[in-house]
mmCIF file of C-alpha atoms in Angstrom:
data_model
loop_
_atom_site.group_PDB
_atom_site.id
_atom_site.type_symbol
_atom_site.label_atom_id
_atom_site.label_comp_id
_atom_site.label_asym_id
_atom_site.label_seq_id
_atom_site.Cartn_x
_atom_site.Cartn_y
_atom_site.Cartn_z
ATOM 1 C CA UNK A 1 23.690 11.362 11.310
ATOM 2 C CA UNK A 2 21.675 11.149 14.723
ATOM 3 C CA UNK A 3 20.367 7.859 15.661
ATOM 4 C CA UNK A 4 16.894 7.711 15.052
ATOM 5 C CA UNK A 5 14.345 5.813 17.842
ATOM 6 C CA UNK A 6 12.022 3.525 16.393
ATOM 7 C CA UNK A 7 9.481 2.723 18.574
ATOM 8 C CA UNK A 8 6.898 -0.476 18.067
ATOM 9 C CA UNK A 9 3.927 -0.859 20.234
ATOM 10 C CA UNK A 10 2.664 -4.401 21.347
ATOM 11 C CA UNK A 11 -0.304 -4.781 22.250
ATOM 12 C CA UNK A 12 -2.849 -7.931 22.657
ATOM 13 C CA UNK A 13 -4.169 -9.014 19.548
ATOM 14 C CA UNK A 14 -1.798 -7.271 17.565
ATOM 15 C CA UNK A 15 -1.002 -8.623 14.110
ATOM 16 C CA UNK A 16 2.445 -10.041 13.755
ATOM 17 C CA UNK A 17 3.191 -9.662 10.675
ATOM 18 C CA UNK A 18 2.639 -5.818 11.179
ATOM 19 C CA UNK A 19 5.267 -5.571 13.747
ATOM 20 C CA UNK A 20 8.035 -8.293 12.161
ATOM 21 C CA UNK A 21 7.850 -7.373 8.806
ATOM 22 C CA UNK A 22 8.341 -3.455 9.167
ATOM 23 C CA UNK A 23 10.945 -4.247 12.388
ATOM 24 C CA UNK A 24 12.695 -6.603 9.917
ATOM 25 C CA UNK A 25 13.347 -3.696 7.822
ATOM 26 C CA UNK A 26 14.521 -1.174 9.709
ATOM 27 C CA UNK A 27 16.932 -3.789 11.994
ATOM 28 C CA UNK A 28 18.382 -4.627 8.302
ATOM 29 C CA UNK A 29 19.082 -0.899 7.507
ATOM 30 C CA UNK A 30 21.201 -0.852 11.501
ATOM 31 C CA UNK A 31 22.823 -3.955 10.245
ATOM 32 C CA UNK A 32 24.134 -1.926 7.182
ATOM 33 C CA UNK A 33 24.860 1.392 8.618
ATOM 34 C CA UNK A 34 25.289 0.320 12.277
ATOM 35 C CA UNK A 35 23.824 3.501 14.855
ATOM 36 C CA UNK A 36 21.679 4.618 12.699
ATOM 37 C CA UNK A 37 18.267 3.342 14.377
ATOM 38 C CA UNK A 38 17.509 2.156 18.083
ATOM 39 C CA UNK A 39 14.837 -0.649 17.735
ATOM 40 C CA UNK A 40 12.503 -0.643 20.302
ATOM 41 C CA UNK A 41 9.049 -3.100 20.962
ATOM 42 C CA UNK A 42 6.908 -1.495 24.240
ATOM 43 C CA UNK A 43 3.381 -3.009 25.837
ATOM 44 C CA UNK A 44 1.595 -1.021 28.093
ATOM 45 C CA UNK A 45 2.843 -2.537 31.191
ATOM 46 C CA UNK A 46 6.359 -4.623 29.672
ATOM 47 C CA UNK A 47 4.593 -7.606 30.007
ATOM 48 C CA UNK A 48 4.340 -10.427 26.366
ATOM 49 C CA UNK A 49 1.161 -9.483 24.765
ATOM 50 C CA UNK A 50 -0.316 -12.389 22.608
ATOM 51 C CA UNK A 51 -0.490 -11.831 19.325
ATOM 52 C CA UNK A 52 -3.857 -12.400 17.248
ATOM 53 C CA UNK A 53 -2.547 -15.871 15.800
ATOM 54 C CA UNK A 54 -1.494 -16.674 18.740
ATOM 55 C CA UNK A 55 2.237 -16.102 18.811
ATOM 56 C CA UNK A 56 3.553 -14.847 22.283
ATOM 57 C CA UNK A 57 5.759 -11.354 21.678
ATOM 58 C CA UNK A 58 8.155 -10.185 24.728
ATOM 59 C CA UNK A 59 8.995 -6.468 24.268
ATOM 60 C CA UNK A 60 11.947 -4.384 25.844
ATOM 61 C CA UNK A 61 9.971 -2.417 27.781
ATOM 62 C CA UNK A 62 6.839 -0.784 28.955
ATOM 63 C CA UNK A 63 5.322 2.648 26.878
ATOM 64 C CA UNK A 64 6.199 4.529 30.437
ATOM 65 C CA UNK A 65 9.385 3.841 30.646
ATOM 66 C CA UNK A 66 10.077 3.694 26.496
ATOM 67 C CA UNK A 67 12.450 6.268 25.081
ATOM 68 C CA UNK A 68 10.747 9.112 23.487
ATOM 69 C CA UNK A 69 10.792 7.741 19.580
ATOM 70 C CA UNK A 70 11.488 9.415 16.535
ATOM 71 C CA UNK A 71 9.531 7.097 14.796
ATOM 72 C CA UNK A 72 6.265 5.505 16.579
ATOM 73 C CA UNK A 73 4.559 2.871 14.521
ATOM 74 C CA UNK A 74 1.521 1.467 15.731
ATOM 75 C CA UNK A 75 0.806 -2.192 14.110
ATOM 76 C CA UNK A 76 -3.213 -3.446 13.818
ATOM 77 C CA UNK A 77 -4.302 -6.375 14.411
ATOM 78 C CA UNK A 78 -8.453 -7.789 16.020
ATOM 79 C CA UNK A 79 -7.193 -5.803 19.293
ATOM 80 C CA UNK A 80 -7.902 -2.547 17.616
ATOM 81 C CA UNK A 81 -11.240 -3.705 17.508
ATOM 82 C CA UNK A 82 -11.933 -2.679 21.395
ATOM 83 C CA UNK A 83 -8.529 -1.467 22.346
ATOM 84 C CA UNK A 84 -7.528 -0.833 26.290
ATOM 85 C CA UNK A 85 -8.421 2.848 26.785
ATOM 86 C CA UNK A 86 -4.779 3.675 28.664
ATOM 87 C CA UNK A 87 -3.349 2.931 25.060
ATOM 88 C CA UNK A 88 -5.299 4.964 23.406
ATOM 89 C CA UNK A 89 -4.873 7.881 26.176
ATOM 90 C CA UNK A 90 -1.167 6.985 25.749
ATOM 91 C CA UNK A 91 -0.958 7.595 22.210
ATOM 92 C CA UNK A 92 -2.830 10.860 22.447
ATOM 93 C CA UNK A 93 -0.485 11.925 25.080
ATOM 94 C CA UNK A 94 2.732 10.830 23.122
ATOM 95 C CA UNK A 95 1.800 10.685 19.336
ATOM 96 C CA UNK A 96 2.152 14.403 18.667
ATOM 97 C CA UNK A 97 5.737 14.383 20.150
ATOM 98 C CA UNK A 98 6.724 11.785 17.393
ATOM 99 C CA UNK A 99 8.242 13.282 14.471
ATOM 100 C CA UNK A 100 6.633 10.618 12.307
ATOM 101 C CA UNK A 101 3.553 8.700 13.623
ATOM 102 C CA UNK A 102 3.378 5.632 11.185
ATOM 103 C CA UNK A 103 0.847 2.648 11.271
ATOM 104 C CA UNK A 104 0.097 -1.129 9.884
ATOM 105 C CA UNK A 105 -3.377 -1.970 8.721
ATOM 106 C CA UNK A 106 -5.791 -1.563 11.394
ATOM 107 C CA UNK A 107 -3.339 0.504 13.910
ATOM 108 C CA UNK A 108 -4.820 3.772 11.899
ATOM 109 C CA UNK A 109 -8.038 2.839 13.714
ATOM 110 C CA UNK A 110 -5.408 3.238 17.218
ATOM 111 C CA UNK A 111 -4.410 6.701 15.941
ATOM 112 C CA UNK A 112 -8.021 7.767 14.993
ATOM 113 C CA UNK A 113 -9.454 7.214 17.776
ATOM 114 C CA UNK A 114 -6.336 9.024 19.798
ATOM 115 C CA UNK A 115 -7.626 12.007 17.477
ATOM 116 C CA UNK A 116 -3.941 11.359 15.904
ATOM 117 C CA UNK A 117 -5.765 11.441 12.278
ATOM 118 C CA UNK A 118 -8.856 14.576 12.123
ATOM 119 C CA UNK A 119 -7.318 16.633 8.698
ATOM 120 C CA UNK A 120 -5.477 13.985 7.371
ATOM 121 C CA UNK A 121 -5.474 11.561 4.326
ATOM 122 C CA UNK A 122 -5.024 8.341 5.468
ATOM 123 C CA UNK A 123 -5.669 4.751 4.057
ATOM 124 C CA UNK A 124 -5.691 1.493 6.098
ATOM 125 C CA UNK A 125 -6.473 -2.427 5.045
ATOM 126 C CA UNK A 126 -9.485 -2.416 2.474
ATOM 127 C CA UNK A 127 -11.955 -4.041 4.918
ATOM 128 C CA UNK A 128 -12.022 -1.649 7.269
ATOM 129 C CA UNK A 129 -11.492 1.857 5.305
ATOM 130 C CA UNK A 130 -15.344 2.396 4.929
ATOM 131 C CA UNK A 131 -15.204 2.095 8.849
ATOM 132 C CA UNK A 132 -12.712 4.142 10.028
ATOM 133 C CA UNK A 133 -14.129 6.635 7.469
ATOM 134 C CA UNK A 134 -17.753 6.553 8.633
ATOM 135 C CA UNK A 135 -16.667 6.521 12.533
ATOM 136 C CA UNK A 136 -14.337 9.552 12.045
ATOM 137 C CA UNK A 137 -15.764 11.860 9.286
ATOM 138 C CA UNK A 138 -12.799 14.402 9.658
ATOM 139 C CA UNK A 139 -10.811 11.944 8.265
ATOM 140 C CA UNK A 140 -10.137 12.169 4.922
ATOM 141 C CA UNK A 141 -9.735 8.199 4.067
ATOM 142 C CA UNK A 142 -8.437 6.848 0.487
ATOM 143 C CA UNK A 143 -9.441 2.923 0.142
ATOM 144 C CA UNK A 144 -6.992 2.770 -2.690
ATOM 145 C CA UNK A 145 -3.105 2.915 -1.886
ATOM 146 C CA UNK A 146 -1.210 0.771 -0.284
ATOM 147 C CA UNK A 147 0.311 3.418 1.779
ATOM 148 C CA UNK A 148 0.043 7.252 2.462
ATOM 149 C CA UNK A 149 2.188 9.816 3.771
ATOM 150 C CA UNK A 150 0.443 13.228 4.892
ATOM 151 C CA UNK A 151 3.100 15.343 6.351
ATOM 152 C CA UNK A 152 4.570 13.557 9.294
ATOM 153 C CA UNK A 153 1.861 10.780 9.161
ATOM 154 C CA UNK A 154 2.006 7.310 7.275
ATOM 155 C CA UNK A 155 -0.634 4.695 7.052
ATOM 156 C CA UNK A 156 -0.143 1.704 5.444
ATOM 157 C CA UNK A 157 -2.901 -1.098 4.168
ATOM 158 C CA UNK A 158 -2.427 -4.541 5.389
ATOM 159 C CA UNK A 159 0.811 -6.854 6.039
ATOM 160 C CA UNK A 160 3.049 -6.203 3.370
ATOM 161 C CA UNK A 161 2.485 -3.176 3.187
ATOM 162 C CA UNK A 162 3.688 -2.176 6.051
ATOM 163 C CA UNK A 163 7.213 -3.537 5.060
ATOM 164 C CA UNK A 164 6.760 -1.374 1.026
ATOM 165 C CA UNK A 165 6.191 1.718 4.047
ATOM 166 C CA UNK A 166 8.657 1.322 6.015
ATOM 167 C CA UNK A 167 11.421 0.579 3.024
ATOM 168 C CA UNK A 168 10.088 3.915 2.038
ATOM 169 C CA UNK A 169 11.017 5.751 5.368
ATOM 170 C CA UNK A 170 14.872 3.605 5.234
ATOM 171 C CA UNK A 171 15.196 5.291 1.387
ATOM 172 C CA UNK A 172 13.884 8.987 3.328
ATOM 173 C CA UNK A 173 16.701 8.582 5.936
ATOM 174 C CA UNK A 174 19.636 6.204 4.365
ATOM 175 C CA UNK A 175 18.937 6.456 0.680
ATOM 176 C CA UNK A 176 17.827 4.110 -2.509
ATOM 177 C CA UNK A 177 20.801 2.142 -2.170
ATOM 178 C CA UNK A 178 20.571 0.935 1.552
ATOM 179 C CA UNK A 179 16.825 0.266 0.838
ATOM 180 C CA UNK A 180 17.600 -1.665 -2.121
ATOM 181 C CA UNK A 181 20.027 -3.535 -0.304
ATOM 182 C CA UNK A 182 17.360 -4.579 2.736
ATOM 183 C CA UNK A 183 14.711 -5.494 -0.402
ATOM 184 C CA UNK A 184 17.269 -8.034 -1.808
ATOM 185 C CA UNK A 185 17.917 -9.668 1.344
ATOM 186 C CA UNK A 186 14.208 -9.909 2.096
ATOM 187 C CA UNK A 187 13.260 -10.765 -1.286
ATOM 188 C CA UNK A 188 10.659 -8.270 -1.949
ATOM 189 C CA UNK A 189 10.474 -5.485 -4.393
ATOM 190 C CA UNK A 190 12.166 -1.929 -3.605
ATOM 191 C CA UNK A 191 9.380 -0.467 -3.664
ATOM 192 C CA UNK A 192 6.242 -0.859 -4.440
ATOM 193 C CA UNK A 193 4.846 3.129 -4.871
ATOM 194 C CA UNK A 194 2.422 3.899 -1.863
ATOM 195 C CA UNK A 195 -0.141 5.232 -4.948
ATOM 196 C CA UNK A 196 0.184 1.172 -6.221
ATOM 197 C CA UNK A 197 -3.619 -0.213 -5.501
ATOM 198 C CA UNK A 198 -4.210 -2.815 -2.912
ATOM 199 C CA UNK A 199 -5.807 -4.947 -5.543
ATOM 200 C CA UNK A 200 -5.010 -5.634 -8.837
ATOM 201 C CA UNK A 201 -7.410 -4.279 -11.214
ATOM 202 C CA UNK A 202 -9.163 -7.418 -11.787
ATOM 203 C CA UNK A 203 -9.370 -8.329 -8.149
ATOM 204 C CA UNK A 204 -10.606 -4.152 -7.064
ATOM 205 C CA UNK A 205 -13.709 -4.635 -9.918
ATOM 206 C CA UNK A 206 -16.498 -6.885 -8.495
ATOM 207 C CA UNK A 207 -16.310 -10.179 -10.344
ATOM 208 C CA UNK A 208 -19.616 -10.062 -13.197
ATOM 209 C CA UNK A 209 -21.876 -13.006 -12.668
ATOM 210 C CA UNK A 210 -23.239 -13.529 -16.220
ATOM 211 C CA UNK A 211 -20.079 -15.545 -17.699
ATOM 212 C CA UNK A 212 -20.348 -13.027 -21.316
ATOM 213 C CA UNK A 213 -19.513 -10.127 -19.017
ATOM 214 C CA UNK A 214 -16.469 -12.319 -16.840
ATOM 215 C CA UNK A 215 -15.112 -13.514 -20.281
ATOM 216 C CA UNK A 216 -14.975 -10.028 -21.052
ATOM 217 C CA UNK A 217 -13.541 -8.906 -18.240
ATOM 218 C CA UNK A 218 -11.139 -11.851 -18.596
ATOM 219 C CA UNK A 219 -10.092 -10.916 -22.604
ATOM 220 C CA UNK A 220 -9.094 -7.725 -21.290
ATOM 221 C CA UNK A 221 -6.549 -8.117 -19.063
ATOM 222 C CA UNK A 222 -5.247 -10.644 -21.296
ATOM 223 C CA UNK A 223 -5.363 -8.433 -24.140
ATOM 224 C CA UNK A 224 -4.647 -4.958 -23.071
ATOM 225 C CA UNK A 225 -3.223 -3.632 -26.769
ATOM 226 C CA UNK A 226 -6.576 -4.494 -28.399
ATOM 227 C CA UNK A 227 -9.283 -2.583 -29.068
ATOM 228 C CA UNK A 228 -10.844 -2.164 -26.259
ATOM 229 C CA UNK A 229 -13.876 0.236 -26.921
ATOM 230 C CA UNK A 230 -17.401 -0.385 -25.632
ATOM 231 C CA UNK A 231 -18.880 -0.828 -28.883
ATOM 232 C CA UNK A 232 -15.933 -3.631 -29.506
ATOM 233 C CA UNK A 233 -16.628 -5.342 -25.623
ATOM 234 C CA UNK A 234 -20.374 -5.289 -26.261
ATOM 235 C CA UNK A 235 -19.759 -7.340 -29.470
ATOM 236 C CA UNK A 236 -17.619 -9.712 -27.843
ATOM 237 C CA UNK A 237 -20.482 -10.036 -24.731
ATOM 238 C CA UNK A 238 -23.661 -10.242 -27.863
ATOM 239 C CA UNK A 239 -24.974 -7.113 -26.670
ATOM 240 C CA UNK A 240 -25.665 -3.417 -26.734
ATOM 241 C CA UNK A 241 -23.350 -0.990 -26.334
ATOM 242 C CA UNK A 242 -25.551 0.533 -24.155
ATOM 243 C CA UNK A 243 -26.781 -2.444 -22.152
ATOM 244 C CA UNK A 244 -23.593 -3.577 -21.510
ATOM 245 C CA UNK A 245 -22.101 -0.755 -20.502
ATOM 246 C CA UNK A 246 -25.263 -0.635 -17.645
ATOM 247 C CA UNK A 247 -24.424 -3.767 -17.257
ATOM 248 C CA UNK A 248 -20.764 -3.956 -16.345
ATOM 249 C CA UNK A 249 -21.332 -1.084 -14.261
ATOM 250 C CA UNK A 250 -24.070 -3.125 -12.297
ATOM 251 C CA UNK A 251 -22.202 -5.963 -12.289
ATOM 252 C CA UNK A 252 -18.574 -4.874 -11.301
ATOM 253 C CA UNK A 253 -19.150 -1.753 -9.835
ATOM 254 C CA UNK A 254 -16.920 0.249 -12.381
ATOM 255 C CA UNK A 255 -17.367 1.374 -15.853
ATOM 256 C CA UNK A 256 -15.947 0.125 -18.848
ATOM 257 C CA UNK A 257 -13.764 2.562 -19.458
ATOM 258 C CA UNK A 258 -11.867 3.103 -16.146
ATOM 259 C CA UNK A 259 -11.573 -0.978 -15.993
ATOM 260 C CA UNK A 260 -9.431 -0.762 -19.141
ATOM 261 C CA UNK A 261 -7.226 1.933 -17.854
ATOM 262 C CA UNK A 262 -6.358 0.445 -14.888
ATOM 263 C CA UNK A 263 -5.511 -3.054 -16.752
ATOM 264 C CA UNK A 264 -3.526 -0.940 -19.228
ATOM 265 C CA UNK A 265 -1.824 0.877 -16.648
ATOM 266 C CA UNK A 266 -0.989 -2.163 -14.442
ATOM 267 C CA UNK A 267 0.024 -4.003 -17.338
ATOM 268 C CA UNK A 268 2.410 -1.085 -18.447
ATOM 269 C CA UNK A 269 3.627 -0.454 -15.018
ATOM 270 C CA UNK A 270 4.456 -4.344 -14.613
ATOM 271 C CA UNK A 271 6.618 -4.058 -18.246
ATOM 272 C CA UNK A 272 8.181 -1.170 -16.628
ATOM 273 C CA UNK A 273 9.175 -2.694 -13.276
ATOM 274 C CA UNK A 274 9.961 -6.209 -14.938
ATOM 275 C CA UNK A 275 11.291 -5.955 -18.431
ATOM 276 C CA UNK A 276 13.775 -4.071 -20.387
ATOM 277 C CA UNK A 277 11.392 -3.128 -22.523
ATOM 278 C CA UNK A 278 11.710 0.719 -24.359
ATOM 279 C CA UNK A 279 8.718 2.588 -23.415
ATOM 280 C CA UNK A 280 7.496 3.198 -26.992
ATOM 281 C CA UNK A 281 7.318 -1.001 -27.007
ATOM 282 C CA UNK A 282 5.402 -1.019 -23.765
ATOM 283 C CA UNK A 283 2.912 1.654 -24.696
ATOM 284 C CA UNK A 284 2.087 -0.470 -28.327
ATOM 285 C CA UNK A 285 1.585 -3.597 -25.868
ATOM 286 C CA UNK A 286 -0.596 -1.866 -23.259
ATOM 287 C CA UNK A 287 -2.750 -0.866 -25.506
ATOM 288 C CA UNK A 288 -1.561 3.220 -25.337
ATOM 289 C CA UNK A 289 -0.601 3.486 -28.823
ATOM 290 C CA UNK A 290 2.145 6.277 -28.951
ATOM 291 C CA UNK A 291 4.557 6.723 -25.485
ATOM 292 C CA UNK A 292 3.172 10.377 -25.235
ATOM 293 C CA UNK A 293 -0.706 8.431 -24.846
ATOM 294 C CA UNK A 294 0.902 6.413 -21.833
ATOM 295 C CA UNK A 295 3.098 9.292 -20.280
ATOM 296 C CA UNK A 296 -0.311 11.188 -20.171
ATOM 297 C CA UNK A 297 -1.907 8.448 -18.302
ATOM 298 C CA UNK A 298 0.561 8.141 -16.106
ATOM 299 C CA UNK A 299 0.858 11.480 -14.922
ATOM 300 C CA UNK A 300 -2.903 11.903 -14.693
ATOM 301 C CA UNK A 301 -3.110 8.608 -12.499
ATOM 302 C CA UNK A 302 0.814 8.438 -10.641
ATOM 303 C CA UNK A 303 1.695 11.795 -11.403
ATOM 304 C CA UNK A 304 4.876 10.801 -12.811
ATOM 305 C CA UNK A 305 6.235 9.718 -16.218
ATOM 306 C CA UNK A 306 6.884 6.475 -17.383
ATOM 307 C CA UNK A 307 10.693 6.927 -17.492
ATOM 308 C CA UNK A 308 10.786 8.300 -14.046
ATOM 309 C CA UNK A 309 8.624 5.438 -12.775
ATOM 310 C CA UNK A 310 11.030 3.244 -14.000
ATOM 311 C CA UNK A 311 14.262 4.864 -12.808
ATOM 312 C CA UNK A 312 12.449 4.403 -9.217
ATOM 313 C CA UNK A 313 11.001 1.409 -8.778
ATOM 314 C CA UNK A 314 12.230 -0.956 -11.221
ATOM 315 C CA UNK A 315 14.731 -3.389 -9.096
ATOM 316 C CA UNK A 316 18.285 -3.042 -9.637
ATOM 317 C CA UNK A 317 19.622 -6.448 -11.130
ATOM 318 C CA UNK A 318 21.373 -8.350 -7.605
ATOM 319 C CA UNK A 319 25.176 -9.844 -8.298
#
């Protein structure tokens, strides 16, 4: 297998946790199959670059003189904000050589504004994706996922997600097995699916103000297998169906009805990743009924079954 060049660009203001946590991954897959990557960290001119909490980070070399990458992954971080305009010049010149062009958070801001990004479905950390979107309209941008791969492009929301990305790209080139392997020894899940939200579905819904409607929203996700229809929630929040259905709209920014299937399917896919739990036993306690109800929402919303999902991303017990 030819070694791969992974290439990291420093810059000042760059997050930190967006360039150790992904370059702790991929040193831990050349640890177990030794000349399979060549790790390299580049600023514009060589020189440290400080990072935005402060932390001073040397790299091995400048972007001139860095060796042409296989992989360039470009961290975020508050210098995206008003980034120098030879690094941005840079990336336009050398992005398109890369034969995958990955970034951290706010580093798909870098890439957009390189032009690295018109066509493509991206996603980058919450705060910013209505941002990037409205500053680059040819950019198709998805606030939801914690990652996205569109052809040889990955974005990745914030932090840890950049390390669930790049796990991803060690299971692409080495397999599940070396992935699994790096996951174990950084205790973190193998893998999270990029498709997995960045919130949970209690904390993507907009909190309710009037405490009837946030107990409500509360008995849900404790109580995903019972009956969960408006007409039941209004009882439980002493009104209307109809007014509080316009009112949990108003007041979390969702309806109803797609606020109990994502705490149904988050609660399933947790059972799935965490238990042993048969399928038919996880689709009674998430509130699915029968396992072909939940294999339906599952393809609709993952597009993959339950089985599958759990054959993939359910950690392998460590020894």
């Amino acid at each position: 297998m030819a070694q791969r060049t992974v290439l990291l660009v420093l810059f000042d203001g760059v997050q930190s946790l967006d360039v150790t946590g992904p370059l702790e991954v991929f040193t831990g897959a050349e640890h177990q199959a030794p000349g399979t990557y060549r790790i390299r960290t580049a600023s514009l001119d060589g020189g440290p670059v400080r990072s935005s909490s402060g932390l001073t980070l040397v790299p091995d070399t400048s972007l001139a003189e860095a060796p042409g990458p296989h992989t360039l992954l470009v961290p975020g971080g508050q210098g995206t904000r008003a980034p120098d305009p030879r690094l941005t010049a840079w990336l336009r010149e050398h992005g398109p050589r890369a034969e995958r062009l990955v970034s951290v958070c706010t580093g798909a801001i870098l890439l957009a504004e390189a032009g690295l990004l018109d066509g493509r479905r991206v996603t980058t950390h919450w705060a910013y994706c209505a941002k990037l979107a409205r500053d680059h309209p040819a950019i198709d941008v998805d606030p939801d996922p914690i990652y996205v791969r569109d052809g040889p492009v990955a974005t990745s929301a914030g932090v840890t997600a950049g390390i669930d990305l790049a796990l991803a790209l060690v299971e692409e080139d080495l397999g599940r097995d070396t992935a699994l392997t790096i996951a174990r020894h950084l205790v973190v899940f193998l893998r999270r699916p990029g498709n997995q939200a960045q919130f949970s579905a209690q904390l993507a819904a907009q909190t309710a103000r009037r405490e009837p409607l946030r107990d409500v929203q509360q008995w849900i996700s404790e109580h995903p297998a019972e009956d969960l229809a408006v007409e039941a929630l209004a009882a439980r929040a002493g009104l209307s169906p109809r007014h509080f259905a316009r009112a949990f709209r108003a007041e979390t920014g969702t309806t109803p009805g797609r606020y109990v299937d994502r705490v149904r399917l988050e609660h399933a896919r947790r059972l799935l990743e965490d238990t042993a739990a048969g399928v038919e036993e996880i689709s009674r306690a998430s509130g699915y009924g029968t396992p072909e109800a939940m294999r339906r929402a599952f393809l609709k919303a993952l597009g993959t079954a339950p089985a599958e999902y759990r054959r993939r991303f359910r950690p392998a017990p460590a020894y």
